[in-house]
Coordinates of C-alpha atoms in Angstrom, one line a residue:
X1 CA 63.1 -83.9 159.5
X2 CA 62.4 -80.4 160.0
X3 CA 65.0 -78.7 158.2
X4 CA 65.9 -81.7 156.7
X5 CA 61.9 -80.4 154.7
X6 CA 63.4 -76.7 153.9
X7 CA 67.4 -77.9 153.0
X8 CA 65.2 -80.2 150.4
X9 CA 63.3 -77.9 149.3
X10 CA 65.7 -75.3 148.6
X11 CA 67.7 -77.3 146.3
X12 CA 65.2 -77.5 143.7
X13 CA 64.3 -73.5 142.2
X14 CA 66.8 -70.9 142.4
X15 CA 63.1 -69.2 144.0
X16 CA 63.3 -71.6 147.0
X17 CA 66.8 -71.0 147.6
X18 CA 66.7 -67.5 147.8
X19 CA 63.4 -67.0 150.1
X20 CA 64.6 -70.3 152.3
X21 CA 60.9 -72.0 151.2
X22 CA 60.2 -74.9 153.9
X23 CA 58.2 -77.4 151.3
X24 CA 59.1 -77.6 147.3
X25 CA 56.0 -75.3 146.4
X26 CA 57.2 -72.3 147.7
X27 CA 54.0 -71.9 149.9
X28 CA 56.0 -71.1 153.6
X29 CA 59.0 -69.1 153.6
X30 CA 60.8 -71.1 156.9
X31 CA 60.8 -69.5 160.7
X32 CA 64.2 -69.1 160.2
X33 CA 67.1 -66.4 158.1
X34 CA 68.3 -68.3 155.4
X35 CA 72.4 -67.8 155.5
X36 CA 72.7 -71.1 157.3
X37 CA 70.4 -73.3 155.2
X38 CA 72.2 -72.0 151.9
X39 CA 75.8 -73.3 152.9
X40 CA 73.9 -76.5 153.8
X41 CA 71.5 -76.2 150.4
X42 CA 75.0 -75.7 147.8
X43 CA 76.8 -78.3 150.1
X44 CA 74.3 -80.8 149.8
X45 CA 74.4 -80.4 145.5
X46 CA 78.0 -81.0 146.4
X47 CA 78.0 -84.5 147.8
X48 CA 74.5 -85.4 147.5
X49 CA 71.0 -84.1 149.8
X50 CA 72.0 -86.7 153.1
X51 CA 72.3 -85.6 156.7
X52 CA 76.4 -84.9 155.8
X53 CA 75.5 -82.2 154.2
X54 CA 73.6 -81.0 156.8
X55 CA 75.6 -81.9 159.7
X56 CA 78.9 -81.3 158.4
X57 CA 78.7 -77.9 158.3
X58 CA 77.0 -76.9 162.1
X59 CA 80.9 -79.4 163.4
X60 CA 82.9 -77.8 161.8
X61 CA 81.3 -74.7 163.1
X62 CA 81.5 -76.0 166.3
X63 CA 85.7 -77.5 165.8
X64 CA 86.5 -74.0 164.8
X65 CA 84.8 -72.6 167.9
X66 CA 87.2 -74.0 170.0
X67 CA 90.1 -72.1 169.1
X68 CA 89.0 -68.9 169.0
X69 CA 87.2 -69.3 172.2
X70 CA 90.7 -69.9 173.0
X71 CA 92.6 -67.0 171.1
X72 CA 89.8 -64.6 172.7
X73 CA 90.6 -66.3 176.0
X74 CA 94.1 -65.8 176.4
X75 CA 94.5 -62.6 175.1
X76 CA 92.4 -61.5 177.9
X77 CA 93.0 -63.7 180.5
X78 CA 96.2 -65.9 179.9
X79 CA 96.6 -69.4 178.6
X80 CA 96.1 -71.3 181.1
X81 CA 92.1 -70.0 181.4
X82 CA 92.4 -69.9 177.5
X83 CA 93.0 -73.5 177.5
X84 CA 90.1 -74.1 180.4
X85 CA 87.6 -72.3 178.5
X86 CA 88.2 -74.6 175.0
X87 CA 88.3 -77.6 176.8
X88 CA 85.4 -76.9 178.3
X89 CA 83.0 -76.2 175.7
X90 CA 84.8 -79.3 172.9
X91 CA 83.4 -81.6 175.6
X92 CA 80.6 -79.6 176.9
X93 CA 77.2 -81.9 176.2
X94 CA 75.2 -79.0 174.6
X95 CA 78.0 -78.1 172.7
X96 CA 78.8 -82.0 171.8
X97 CA 75.1 -81.9 170.5
X98 CA 74.9 -79.2 168.5
X99 CA 77.7 -80.2 166.6
X100 CA 76.0 -83.1 165.8
X101 CA 72.4 -81.5 164.8
X102 CA 70.7 -80.1 161.4
X103 CA 69.8 -76.6 163.3
X104 CA 72.5 -73.6 163.2
X105 CA 72.8 -73.1 166.7
X106 CA 76.8 -74.2 166.1
X107 CA 76.8 -71.3 162.6
X108 CA 75.6 -68.7 165.2
X109 CA 78.7 -69.6 168.3
X110 CA 81.1 -69.1 165.9
X111 CA 79.7 -66.0 164.7
X112 CA 79.0 -64.5 167.9
X113 CA 82.8 -65.5 168.7
X114 CA 84.5 -64.9 166.1
X115 CA 82.1 -60.9 167.2
X116 CA 83.8 -60.8 170.2
X117 CA 87.6 -62.1 168.9
X118 CA 87.2 -58.8 166.2
X119 CA 85.8 -56.6 168.7
X120 CA 88.7 -57.1 171.1
X121 CA 91.2 -56.1 168.4
X122 CA 88.8 -53.6 167.4
X123 CA 89.3 -52.1 171.4
X124 CA 93.2 -52.9 171.6
X125 CA 94.1 -51.2 168.4
X126 CA 91.7 -48.5 168.7
X127 CA 91.3 -48.8 165.1
X128 CA 87.2 -48.0 163.5
X129 CA 87.6 -50.2 160.8
X130 CA 87.3 -53.3 162.6
X131 CA 85.1 -51.7 164.9
X132 CA 83.0 -51.9 161.5
X133 CA 84.1 -55.0 160.9
X134 CA 82.6 -56.2 164.1
X135 CA 79.3 -54.9 163.6
X136 CA 79.0 -56.3 159.7
X137 CA 80.0 -59.9 161.5
X138 CA 77.0 -59.2 163.7
X139 CA 74.8 -58.4 161.3
X140 CA 75.6 -61.7 159.5
X141 CA 75.2 -63.4 162.6
X142 CA 71.5 -62.1 162.5
X143 CA 70.5 -64.1 159.3
X144 CA 71.5 -66.6 160.7
X145 CA 69.3 -67.3 163.9
X146 CA 67.2 -63.5 164.0
X147 CA 68.2 -61.4 167.1
X148 CA 69.7 -64.1 168.9
X149 CA 73.4 -63.3 168.0
X150 CA 73.0 -60.2 169.6
X151 CA 72.6 -61.7 172.6
X152 CA 76.2 -60.3 173.4
X153 CA 75.5 -57.0 172.5
X154 CA 75.0 -55.6 175.9
X155 CA 78.3 -57.2 177.7
X156 CA 80.1 -56.2 173.7
X157 CA 79.3 -52.4 174.0
X158 CA 79.8 -52.0 177.6
X159 CA 83.1 -53.1 177.1
X160 CA 83.9 -50.6 173.8
X161 CA 82.3 -47.8 176.2
X162 CA 84.9 -49.4 179.1
X163 CA 88.4 -49.5 176.9
X164 CA 88.1 -47.4 174.1
X165 CA 90.6 -45.1 174.6
X166 CA 89.1 -41.9 173.2
X167 CA 86.5 -38.6 174.3
X168 CA 82.8 -39.9 175.5
X169 CA 81.3 -38.2 171.8
X170 CA 84.3 -40.3 169.8
X171 CA 83.0 -43.9 170.5
X172 CA 79.5 -42.9 170.7
X173 CA 80.0 -41.3 167.0
X174 CA 81.6 -44.1 166.2
X175 CA 79.6 -46.8 167.4
X176 CA 76.1 -45.1 166.0
X177 CA 77.8 -45.6 163.3
X178 CA 78.5 -49.3 163.6
X179 CA 75.0 -50.0 164.5
X180 CA 73.5 -48.3 161.4
X181 CA 76.2 -50.9 159.6
X182 CA 74.9 -53.6 161.7
X183 CA 71.3 -52.7 161.0
X184 CA 71.8 -52.4 157.5
X185 CA 72.9 -55.9 157.2
X186 CA 70.6 -57.6 159.9
X187 CA 67.8 -56.4 157.6
X188 CA 69.1 -57.2 153.9
X189 CA 67.1 -60.0 153.2
X190 CA 63.8 -59.6 155.3
X191 CA 64.0 -56.3 153.9
X192 CA 64.0 -57.3 150.1
X193 CA 60.9 -59.9 151.2
X194 CA 58.9 -57.2 152.8
X195 CA 59.3 -55.1 150.4
X196 CA 58.1 -57.8 147.9
X197 CA 54.0 -58.2 147.2
X198 CA 52.5 -60.7 149.5
X199 CA 51.7 -62.7 146.2
X200 CA 54.7 -62.2 144.8
X201 CA 56.4 -64.6 147.7
X202 CA 56.0 -67.1 150.1
X203 CA 53.8 -66.6 153.1
X204 CA 55.7 -66.6 156.2
X205 CA 55.0 -69.3 158.5
X206 CA 54.0 -68.9 161.8
X207 CA 52.3 -65.5 161.6
X208 CA 49.3 -65.0 161.5
X209 CA 50.1 -61.6 159.3
X210 CA 52.0 -62.7 157.1
X211 CA 55.1 -60.2 158.4
X212 CA 58.7 -61.5 158.7
X213 CA 59.3 -58.3 160.8
X214 CA 56.0 -60.5 163.3
X215 CA 58.0 -63.7 162.8
X216 CA 61.5 -62.0 164.2
X217 CA 59.8 -59.8 167.4
X218 CA 56.8 -62.1 168.8
X219 CA 57.2 -66.2 167.3
X220 CA 60.9 -65.7 167.6
X221 CA 61.5 -63.2 170.2
X222 CA 58.6 -62.2 172.5
X223 CA 56.8 -65.4 172.5
X224 CA 60.2 -67.6 172.8
X225 CA 60.6 -65.3 176.6
X226 CA 56.9 -64.7 178.0
X227 CA 55.1 -67.3 179.7
X228 CA 53.3 -68.5 176.6
X229 CA 52.4 -71.6 173.6
X230 CA 55.0 -71.3 171.2
X231 CA 52.7 -72.2 167.7
X232 CA 54.2 -74.2 164.9
X233 CA 52.1 -73.2 162.5
X234 CA 49.8 -70.8 162.6
X235 CA 47.6 -69.1 159.7
X236 CA 45.8 -65.9 158.9
X237 CA 42.7 -67.4 159.3
X238 CA 43.2 -69.4 162.7
X239 CA 40.7 -67.8 164.5
X240 CA 42.6 -70.7 167.7
X241 CA 46.2 -69.4 166.6
X242 CA 46.8 -73.4 165.8
X243 CA 46.1 -74.8 162.6

């Protein structure tokens, strides 16, 4: 119901749609980025506001992830391992669960897998344009579920340095430019919203400073890995951290 409320509210006005407003009055920006909600909201306008509009994009993303994982695994380890990897993803209970849920985890998973497939092609072909495309896809993933998309970065960067057949300084230069593009795409929506005056946009949910950067770094970042309570609602005037 939490994200269903967001999808319903975003369908009420273009302002709510752009800001990913949690409530119809546009009081709060929901605690996740807008891209997944945009897909769900558009679909709800086509087929109506119902469970199917929210779950169908995630189900399709989960289905699409299976052949993408097969393709990526097969390129490196062969047909048998590719089929095994795809089978495990298709029947893994948590995979089935997120395919039947309204959260954006399945869409994030597909984005990460597509980024891996594109990166494999970029490295095998030594193609800088494909490397930029990889960075762009990671940036898109950031707008689906913020920094969780970066979980694939350490392995991806190591793969580039180990397998890219050019001098180290050339790899570093190309990777740096790719990272600049990644940051620009990742922070595109966040930057626009942040530059707006506070009274011209909804408040940021779950950050006492009304800051999207704070929401990303603290609520959706450090608070998820450090031993502390994760507060669902928090206002700027809350003295005990809860409301």
